[in-house]
Coordinates of C-alpha atoms in Angstrom, one line a residue:
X1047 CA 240.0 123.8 182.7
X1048 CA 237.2 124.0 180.3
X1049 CA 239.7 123.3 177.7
X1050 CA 241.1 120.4 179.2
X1051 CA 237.7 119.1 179.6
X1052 CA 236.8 119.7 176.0
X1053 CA 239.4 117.7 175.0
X1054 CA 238.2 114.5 176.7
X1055 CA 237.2 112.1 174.0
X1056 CA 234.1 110.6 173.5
X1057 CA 234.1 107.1 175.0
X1058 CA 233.6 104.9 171.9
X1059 CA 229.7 103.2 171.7
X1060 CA 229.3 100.1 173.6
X1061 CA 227.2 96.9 172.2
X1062 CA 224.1 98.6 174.4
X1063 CA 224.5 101.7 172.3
X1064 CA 224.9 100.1 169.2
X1065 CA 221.7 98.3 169.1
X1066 CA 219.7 101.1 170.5
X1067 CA 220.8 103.0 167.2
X1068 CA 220.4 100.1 165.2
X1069 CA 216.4 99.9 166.5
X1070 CA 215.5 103.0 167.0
X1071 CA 217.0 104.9 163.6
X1072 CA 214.1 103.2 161.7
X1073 CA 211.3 104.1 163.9
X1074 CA 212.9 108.3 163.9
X1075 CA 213.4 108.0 160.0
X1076 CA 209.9 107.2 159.5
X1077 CA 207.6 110.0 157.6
X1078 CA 203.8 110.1 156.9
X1079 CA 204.1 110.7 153.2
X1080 CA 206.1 107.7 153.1
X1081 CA 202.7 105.5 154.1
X1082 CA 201.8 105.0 150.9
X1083 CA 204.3 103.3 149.2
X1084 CA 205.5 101.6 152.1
X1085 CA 201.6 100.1 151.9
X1086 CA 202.4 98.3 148.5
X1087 CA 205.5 96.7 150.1
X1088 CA 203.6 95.2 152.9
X1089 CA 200.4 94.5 151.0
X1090 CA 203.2 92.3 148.3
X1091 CA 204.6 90.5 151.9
X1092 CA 201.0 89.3 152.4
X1093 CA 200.5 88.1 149.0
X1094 CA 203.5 86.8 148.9
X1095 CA 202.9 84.2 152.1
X1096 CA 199.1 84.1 152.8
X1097 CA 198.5 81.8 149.4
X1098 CA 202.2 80.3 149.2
X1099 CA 201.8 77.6 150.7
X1100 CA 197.8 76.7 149.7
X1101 CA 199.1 77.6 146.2
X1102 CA 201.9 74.8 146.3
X1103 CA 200.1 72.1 147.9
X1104 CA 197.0 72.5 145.6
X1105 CA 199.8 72.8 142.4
X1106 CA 201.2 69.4 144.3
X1107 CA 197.8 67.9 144.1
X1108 CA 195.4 69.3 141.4
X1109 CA 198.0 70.1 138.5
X1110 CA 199.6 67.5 136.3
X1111 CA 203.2 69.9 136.0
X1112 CA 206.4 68.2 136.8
X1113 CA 209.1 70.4 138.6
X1114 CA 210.9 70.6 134.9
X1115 CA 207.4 72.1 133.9
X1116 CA 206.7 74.5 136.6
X1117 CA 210.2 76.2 136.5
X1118 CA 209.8 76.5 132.4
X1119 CA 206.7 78.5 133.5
X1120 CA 208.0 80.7 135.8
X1121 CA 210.6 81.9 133.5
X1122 CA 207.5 83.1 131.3
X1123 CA 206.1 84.4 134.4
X1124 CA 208.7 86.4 135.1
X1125 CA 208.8 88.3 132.3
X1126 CA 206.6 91.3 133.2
X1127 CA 209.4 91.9 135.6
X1128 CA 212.2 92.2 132.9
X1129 CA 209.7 94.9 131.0
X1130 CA 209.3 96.9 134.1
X1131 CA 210.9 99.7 131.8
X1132 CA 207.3 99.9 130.0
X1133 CA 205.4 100.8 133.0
X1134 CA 208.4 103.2 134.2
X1135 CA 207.4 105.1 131.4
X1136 CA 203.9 104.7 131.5
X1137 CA 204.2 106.1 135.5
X1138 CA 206.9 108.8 134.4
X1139 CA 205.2 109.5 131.4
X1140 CA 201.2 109.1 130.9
X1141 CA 198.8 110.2 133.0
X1142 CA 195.5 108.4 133.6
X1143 CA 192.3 110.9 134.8
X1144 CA 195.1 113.1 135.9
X1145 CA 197.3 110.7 137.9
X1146 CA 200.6 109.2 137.3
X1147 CA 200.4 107.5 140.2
X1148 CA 197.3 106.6 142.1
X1149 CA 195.8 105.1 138.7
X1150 CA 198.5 102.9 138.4
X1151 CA 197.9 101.7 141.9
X1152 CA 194.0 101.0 141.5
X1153 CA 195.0 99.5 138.0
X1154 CA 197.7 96.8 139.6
X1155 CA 195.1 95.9 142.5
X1156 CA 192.6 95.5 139.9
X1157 CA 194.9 92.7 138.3
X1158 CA 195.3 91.0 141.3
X1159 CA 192.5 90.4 142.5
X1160 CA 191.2 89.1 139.0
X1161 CA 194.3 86.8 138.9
X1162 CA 193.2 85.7 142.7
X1163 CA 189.8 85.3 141.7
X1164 CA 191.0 82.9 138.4
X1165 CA 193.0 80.4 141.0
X1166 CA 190.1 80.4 143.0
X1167 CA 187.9 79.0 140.3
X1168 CA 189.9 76.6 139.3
X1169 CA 190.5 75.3 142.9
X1170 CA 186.7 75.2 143.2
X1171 CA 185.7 73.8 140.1
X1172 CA 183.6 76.7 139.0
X1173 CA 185.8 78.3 135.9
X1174 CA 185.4 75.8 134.0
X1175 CA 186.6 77.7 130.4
X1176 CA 189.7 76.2 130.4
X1177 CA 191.8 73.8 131.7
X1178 CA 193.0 74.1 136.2
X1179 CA 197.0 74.4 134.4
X1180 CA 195.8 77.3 132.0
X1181 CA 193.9 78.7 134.5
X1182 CA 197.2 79.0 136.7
X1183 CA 199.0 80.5 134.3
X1184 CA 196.8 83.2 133.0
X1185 CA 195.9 84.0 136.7
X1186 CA 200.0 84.0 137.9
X1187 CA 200.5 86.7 135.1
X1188 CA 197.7 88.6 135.8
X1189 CA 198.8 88.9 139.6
X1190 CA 202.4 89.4 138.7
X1191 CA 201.5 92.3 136.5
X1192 CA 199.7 93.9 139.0
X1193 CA 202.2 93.6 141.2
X1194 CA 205.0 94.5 139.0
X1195 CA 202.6 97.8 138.0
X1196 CA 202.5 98.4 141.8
X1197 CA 206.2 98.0 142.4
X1198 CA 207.1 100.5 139.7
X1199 CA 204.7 103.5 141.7
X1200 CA 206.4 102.6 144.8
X1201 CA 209.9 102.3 143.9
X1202 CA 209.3 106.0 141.8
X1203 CA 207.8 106.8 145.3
X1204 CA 211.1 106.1 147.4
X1205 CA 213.0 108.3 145.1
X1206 CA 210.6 111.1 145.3
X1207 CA 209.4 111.3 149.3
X1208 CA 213.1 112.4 150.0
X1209 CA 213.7 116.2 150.0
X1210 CA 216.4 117.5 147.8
X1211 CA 215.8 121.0 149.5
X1212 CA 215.3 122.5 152.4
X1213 CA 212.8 124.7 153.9
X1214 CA 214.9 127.8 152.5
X1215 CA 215.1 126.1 149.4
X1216 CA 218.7 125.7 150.0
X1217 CA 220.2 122.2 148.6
X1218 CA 220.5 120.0 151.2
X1219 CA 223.8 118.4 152.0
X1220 CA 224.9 115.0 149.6
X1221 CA 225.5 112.9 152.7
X1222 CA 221.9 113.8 154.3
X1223 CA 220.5 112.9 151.1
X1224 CA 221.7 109.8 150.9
X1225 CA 221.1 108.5 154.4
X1226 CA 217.4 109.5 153.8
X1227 CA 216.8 107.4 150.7
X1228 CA 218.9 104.1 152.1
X1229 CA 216.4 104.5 154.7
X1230 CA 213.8 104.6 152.9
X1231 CA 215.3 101.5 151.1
X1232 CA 215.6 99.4 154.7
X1233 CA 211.8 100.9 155.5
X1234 CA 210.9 99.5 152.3
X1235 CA 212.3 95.9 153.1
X1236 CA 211.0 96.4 156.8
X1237 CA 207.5 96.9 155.3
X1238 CA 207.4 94.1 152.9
X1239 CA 209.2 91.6 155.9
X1240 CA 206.4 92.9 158.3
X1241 CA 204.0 91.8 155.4
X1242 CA 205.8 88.5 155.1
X1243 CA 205.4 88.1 159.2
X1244 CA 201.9 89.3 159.3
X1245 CA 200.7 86.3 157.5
X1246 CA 203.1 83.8 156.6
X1247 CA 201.7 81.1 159.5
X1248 CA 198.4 82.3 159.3
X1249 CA 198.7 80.9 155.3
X1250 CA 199.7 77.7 156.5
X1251 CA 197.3 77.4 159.3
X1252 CA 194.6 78.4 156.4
X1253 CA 195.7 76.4 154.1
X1254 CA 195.5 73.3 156.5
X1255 CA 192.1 74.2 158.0
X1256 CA 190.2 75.2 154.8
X1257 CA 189.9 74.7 150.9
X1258 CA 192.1 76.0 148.7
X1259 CA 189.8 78.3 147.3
X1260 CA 188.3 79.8 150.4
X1261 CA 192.2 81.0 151.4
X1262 CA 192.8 82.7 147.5
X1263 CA 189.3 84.4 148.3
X1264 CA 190.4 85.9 151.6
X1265 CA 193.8 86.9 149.5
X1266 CA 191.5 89.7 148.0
X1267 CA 192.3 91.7 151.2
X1268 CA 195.2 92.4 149.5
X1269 CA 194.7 94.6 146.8
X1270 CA 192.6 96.2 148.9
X1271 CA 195.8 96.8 151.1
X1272 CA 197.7 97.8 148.5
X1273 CA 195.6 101.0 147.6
X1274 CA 195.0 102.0 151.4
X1275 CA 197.7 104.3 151.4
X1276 CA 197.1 106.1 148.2
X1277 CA 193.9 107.0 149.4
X1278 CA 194.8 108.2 153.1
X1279 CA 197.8 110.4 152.1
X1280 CA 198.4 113.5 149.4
X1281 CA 201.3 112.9 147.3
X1282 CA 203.7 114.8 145.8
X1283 CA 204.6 113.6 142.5
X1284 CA 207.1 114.6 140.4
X1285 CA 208.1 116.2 137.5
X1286 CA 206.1 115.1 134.1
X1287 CA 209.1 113.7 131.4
X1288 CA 208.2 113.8 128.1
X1289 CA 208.1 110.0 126.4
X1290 CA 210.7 108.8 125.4
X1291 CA 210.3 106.7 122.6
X1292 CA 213.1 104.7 122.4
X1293 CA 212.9 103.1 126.0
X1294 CA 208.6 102.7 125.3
X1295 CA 209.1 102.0 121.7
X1296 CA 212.2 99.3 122.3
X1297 CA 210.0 98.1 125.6
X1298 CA 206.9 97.6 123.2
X1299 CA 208.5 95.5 120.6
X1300 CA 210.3 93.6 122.8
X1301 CA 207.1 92.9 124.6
X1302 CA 205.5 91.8 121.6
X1303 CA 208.6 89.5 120.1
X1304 CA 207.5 87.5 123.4
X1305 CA 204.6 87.4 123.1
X1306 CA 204.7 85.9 119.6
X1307 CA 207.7 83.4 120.4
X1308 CA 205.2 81.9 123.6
X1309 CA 202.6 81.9 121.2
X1310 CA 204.3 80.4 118.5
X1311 CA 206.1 77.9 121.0
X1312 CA 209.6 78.8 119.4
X1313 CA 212.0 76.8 120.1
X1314 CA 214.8 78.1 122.8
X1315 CA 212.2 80.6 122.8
X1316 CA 212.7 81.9 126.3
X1317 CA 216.4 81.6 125.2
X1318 CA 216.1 83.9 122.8
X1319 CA 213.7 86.3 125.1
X1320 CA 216.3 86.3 128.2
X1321 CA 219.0 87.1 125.2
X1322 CA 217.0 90.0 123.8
X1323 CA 216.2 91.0 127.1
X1324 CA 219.8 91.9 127.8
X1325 CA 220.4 93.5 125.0
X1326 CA 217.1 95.8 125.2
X1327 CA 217.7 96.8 128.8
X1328 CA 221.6 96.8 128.6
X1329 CA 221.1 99.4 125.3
X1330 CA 218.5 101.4 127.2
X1331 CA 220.5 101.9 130.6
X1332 CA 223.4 103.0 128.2
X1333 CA 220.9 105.8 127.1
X1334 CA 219.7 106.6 130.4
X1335 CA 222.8 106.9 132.2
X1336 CA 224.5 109.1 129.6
X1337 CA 224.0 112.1 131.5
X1338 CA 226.3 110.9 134.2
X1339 CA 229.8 111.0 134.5
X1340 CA 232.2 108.0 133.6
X1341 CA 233.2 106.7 137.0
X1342 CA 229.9 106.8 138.2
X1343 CA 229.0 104.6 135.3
X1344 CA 231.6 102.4 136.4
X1345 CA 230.5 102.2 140.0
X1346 CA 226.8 101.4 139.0
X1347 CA 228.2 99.1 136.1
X1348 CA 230.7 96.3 138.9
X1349 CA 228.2 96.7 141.5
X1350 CA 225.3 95.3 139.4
X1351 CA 227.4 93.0 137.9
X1352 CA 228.2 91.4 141.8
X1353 CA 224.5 91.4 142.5
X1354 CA 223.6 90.3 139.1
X1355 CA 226.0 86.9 139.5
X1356 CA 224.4 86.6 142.9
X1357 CA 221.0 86.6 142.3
X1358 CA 221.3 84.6 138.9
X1359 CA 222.3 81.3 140.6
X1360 CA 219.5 78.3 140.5
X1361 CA 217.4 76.7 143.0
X1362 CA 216.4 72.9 143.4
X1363 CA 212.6 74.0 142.1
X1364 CA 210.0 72.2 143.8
X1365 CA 211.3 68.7 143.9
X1366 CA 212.7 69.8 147.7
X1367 CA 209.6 70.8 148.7
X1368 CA 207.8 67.4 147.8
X1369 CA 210.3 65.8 149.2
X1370 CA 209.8 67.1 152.3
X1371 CA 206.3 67.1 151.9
X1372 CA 206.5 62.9 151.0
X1373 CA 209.2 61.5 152.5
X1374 CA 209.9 64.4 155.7
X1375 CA 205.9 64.4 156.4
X1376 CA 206.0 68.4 157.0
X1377 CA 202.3 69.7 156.2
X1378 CA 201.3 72.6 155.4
X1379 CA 201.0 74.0 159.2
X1380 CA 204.7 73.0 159.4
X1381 CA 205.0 75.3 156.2
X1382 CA 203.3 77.6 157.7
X1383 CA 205.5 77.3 160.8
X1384 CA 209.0 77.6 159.1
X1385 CA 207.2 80.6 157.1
X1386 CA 206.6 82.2 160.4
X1387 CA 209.7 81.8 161.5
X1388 CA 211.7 83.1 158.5
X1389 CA 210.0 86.2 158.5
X1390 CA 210.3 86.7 162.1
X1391 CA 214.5 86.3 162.5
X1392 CA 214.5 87.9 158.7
X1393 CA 212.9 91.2 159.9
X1394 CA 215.4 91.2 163.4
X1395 CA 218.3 91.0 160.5
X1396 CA 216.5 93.9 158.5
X1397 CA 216.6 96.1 161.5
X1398 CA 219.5 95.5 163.0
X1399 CA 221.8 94.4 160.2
X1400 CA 220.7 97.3 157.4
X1401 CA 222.1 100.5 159.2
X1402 CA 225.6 98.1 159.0
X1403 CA 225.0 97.0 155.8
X1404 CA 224.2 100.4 153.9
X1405 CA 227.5 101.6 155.5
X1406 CA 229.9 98.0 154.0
X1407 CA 231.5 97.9 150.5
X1408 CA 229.0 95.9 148.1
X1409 CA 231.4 93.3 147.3
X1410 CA 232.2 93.0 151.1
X1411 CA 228.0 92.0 151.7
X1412 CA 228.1 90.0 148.7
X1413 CA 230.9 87.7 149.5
X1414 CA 229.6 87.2 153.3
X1415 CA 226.1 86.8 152.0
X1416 CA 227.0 83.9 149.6
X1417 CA 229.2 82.2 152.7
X1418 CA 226.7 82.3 154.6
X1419 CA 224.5 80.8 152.0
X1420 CA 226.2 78.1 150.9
X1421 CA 226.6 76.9 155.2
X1422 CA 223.1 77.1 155.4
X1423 CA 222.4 75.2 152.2
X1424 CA 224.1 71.8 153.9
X1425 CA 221.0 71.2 156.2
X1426 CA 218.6 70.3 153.5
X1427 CA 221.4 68.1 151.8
X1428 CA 222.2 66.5 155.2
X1429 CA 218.2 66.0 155.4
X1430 CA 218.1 64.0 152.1
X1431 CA 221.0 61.9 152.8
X1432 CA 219.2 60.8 156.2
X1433 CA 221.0 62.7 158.8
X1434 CA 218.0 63.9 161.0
X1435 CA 217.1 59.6 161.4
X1436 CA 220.4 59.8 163.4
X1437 CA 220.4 63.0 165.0
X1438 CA 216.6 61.6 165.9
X1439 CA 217.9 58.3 167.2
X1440 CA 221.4 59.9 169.1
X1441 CA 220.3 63.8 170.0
X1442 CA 216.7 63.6 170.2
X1443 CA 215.9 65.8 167.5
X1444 CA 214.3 65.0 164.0
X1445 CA 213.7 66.7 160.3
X1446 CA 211.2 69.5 161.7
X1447 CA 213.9 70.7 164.3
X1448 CA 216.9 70.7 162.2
X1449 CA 214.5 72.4 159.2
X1450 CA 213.4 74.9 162.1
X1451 CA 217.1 76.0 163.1
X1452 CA 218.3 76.2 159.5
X1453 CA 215.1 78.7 158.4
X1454 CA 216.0 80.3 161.8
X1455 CA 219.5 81.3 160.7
X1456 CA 219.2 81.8 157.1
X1457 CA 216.1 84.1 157.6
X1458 CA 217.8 87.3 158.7
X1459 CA 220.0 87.9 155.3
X1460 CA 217.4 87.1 152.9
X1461 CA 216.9 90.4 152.2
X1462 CA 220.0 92.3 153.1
X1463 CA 221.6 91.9 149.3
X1464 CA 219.1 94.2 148.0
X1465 CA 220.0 97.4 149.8
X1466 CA 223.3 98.6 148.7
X1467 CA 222.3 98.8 145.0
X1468 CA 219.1 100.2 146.0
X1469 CA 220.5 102.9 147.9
X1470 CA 222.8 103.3 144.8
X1471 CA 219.5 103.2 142.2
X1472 CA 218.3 106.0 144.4
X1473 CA 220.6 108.2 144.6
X1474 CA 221.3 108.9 140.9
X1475 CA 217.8 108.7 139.9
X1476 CA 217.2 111.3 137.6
X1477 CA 214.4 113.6 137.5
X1478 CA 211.7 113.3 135.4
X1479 CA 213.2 109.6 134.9
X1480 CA 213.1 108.7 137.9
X1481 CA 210.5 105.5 137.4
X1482 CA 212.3 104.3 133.8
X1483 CA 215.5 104.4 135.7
X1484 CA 214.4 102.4 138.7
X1485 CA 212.5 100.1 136.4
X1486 CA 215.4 99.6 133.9
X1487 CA 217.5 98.7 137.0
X1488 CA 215.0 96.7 138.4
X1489 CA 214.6 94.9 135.1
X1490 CA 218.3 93.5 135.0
X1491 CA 218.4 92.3 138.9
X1492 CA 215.0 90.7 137.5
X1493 CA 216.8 89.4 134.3
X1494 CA 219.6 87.4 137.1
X1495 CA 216.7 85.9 138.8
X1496 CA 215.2 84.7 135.1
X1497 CA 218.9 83.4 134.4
X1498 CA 218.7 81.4 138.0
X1499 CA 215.2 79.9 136.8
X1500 CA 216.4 79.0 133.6
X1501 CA 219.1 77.1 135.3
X1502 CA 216.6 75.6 137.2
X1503 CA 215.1 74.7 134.5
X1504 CA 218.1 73.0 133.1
X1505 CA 218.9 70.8 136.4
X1506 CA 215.3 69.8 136.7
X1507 CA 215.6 68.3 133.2
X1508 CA 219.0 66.8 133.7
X1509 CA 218.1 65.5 137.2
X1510 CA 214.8 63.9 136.9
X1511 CA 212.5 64.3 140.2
X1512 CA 208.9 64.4 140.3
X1513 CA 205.9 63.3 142.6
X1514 CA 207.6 59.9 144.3
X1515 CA 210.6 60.2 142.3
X1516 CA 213.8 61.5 144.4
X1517 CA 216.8 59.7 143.4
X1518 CA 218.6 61.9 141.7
X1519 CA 217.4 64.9 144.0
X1520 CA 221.1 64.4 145.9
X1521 CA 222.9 65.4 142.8
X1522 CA 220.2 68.2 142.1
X1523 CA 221.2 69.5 145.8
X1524 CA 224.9 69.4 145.3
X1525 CA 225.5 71.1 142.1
X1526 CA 223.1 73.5 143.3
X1527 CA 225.0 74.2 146.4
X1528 CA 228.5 74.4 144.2
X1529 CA 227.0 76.9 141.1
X1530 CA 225.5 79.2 143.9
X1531 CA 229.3 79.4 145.6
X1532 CA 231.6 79.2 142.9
X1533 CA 229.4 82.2 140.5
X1534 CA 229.4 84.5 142.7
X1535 CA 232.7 84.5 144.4
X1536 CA 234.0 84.4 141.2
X1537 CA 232.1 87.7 140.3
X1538 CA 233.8 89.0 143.6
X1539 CA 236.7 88.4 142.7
X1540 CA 237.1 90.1 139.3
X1541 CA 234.8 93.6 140.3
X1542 CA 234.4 93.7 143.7
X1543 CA 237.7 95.8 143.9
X1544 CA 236.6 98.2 141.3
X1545 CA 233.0 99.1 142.6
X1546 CA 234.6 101.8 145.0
X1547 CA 237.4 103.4 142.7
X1548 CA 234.1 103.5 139.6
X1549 CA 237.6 102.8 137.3
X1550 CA 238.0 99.9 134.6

């Protein structure tokens, strides 16, 4: 009888099961020593939306950049984020007063907030030693090396909070392990999209109901944020690596060959950086991952080439935006609305989404993920092309709704793309190396989004749009919507297969 009965078979999980799992594995994954870096994930989600919008409109209004402009400056901007290799080593490598990790913290908050305090002068009026556009510039790199010097801590964090042993000091099992650290990949994303929520209409709302420069003032709450956990929890902290000189010393001179071809104003300077670029982190991950066997290689080799084609794909720049902004008449409490609303559906896709995505083949997520991308790209084409003053007319519903429902359903994958290489990043981290390898990982995906800017670049100049000038921002949208389809599915298509086998 009791055999019988033991040979029943488990009813398979119904829907109500499945998201019970799906919302509660999260919450029972969570750890206190994870607080801290989780802290510098949500204090970069507030950054990220309490000054967007007051950033953009006062860009819109106080700066004399054209879209063409502004994307040829973020591809400088960037650029900390392809070097993120230096401060792996820095973190890996050097202490400062004894710490290779709190330091590092105070030291990125510290670059924040003076990059903060630099747009806030120039919205005010009262930095006056150079010019509101220089100002912008030398204050956006300021803040992104902060926050790229930050990043580095916590993604060396996420490899390091998972234990490798038990309390016997007995390995633990290779499956637990890696459950644990894509976990603390999707707590990661939670923590930034929580950031994102906690402020993205409140930016908007500010940004419409005060000066510019009273909403980058109150933006200092963030660094202060972003060191909070540091200093309520103990960590643990690796392993000290001795330098190694050929990922700080290649890292270095690359750093300084940019530096001299913006200085010199080169030209097909940041050409030449994003070509050097490649080759300095390309030769350095060779280096790093020798230690690891060849199919491995392999496996980490397709998969970043999928993401890499998926994330190096342009954008319209900010001649969308003005559009809406002119011709749409959305202000920047709407902003703040659609804000609001993407990081409210985009978190409900983090949490219940991530437990299915960590489990799906990469090239699987990919391929859905640019489907889906391209359908929800057609709204803001159908909105230039005057579709909502006939959907107004016939339905009842206008521009703000149909922008509404489309942030609404592209919201919950924003971030989704990022977890299966992270999981992979972090599971071969190696120790001692563990913030050089993450960085030098990080550093390519960052290199695809400095190849999607440059493209940017490139339509911007070809189709010209600017304050009042959106003729040619149809033909902008559409070979937008067919580069960011067509790349990656074609990327798909020739690795997708061989992520899983690791074989050439």
């Amino acid at each position: 009888m009791s055999t019988a009965a033991a040979a029943v078979p488990k009813p398979p999980p119904t829907f109500a099961d499945r998201l019970k799992a799906a919302v509660v594995t999260p919450v029972r994954a969570m750890r206190w020593r994870y607080v801290p870096l989780l802290m510098v994930y949500f204090s970069y989600g507030v950054y990220a939306t309490l000054i967007a919008t007051a950033l953009s409109f006062w860009i819109r209004q106080s700066l004399t950049l054209t879209p063409a402009e502004l994307a040829a400056i973020a591809v400088w901007i960037s650029l900390p984020w392809t070097i993120k290799m230096v401060f792996g080593q820095f973190v890996d490598c050097i202490p400062i007063l004894g710490s290779r990790r709190k330091a590092y913290v105070y030291i990125g908050a510290a670059l924040l907030a003076g990059g903060l305090l630099m747009l806030a002068g120039a919205a005010g009026k009262w930095l006056t030693f150079a010019s509101p556009e220089a100002l912008y510039v030398m204050a956006s790199i300021a803040m992104t090396i902060g926050v790229v010097l930050q990043d580095v801590v916590a993604d060396t964090m996420s490899t390091e909070v998972v234990d490798r042993v038990d309390a016997a000091g007995k390995p633990r099992p290779e499956e637990e392990v890696r459950a644990d650290l894509a976990m603390v990949q999707v707590l990661g994303r939670l923590a930034l999209l929580f950031g994102l929520f906690a402020t993205s209409g409140l930016g908007g709302y500010l940004a419409s109901a005060m000066p510019y420069e009273h909403v980058f003032l109150l933006a200092l709450i963030v660094p202060v944020l972003s060191v909070s956990g540091v200093v309520l929890v103990k960590l643990d902290v690796g392993e000290r690596a001795p330098i190694d000189w050929r990922v700080l010393g290649g890292g270095l001179a690359f750093g300084a060959v940019v530096v001299a071809l913006g200085v010199l104003k080169v030209p097909f300077g940041q050409e030449i950086v994003f070509v050097i670029s490649m080759a300095v982190v390309c030769t350095l991950l060779v280096m790093v991952t020798a230690d690891l066997d060849r199919d491995t290689r392999l496996q980490i080799l397709f998969a970043t080439i999928v993401i890499f084609a998926f994330r190096a794909t342009p954008t319209t720049g900010e001649g969308m935006r003005w559009f809406q902004i002119d011709v749409l008449k959305f202000d920047e409490a709407f902003f703040g609305a659609l804000a609001q609303l993407s990081s409210t559906f985009a978190i409900l896709g983090m949490w219940l989404l991530s437990a299915t995505i960590a489990r799906k083949p990469i090239a699987w997520t990919m391929f859905w993920l640019t489907v889906i991308y391209t359908i929800m790209s057609f709204p803001n084409l159908a909105l230039y092309y005057g579709v909502h003053a006939w959907t107004e007319r016939t339905l009842g519903f206008g521009a703000h709704t149909i922008a509404l429902i489309d942030t609404a359903a592209e919201s919950p994958f924003a971030q989704l793309s990022m977890i299966p290489l992270l999981t992979l990043i972090a599971i071969y981290a190696p120790p001692g190396k563990r913030a050089t390898w993450f960085a030098l990982m990080a550093s390519l995906l960052n290199l695809a989004l400095t190849a999607g800017t440059m493209q940017t670049k490139y339509l911007n100049q070809h189709f010209h749009v600017g304050r009042g000038q959106y003729d040619e921002l149809g033909g902008l949208l559409i070979t937008v919507i067919v580069l960011n389809f067509v790349v990656p599915v074609a990327a798909i298509v020739l690795f997708g297969g061989r992520i899983a086998k690791g074989k050439g």
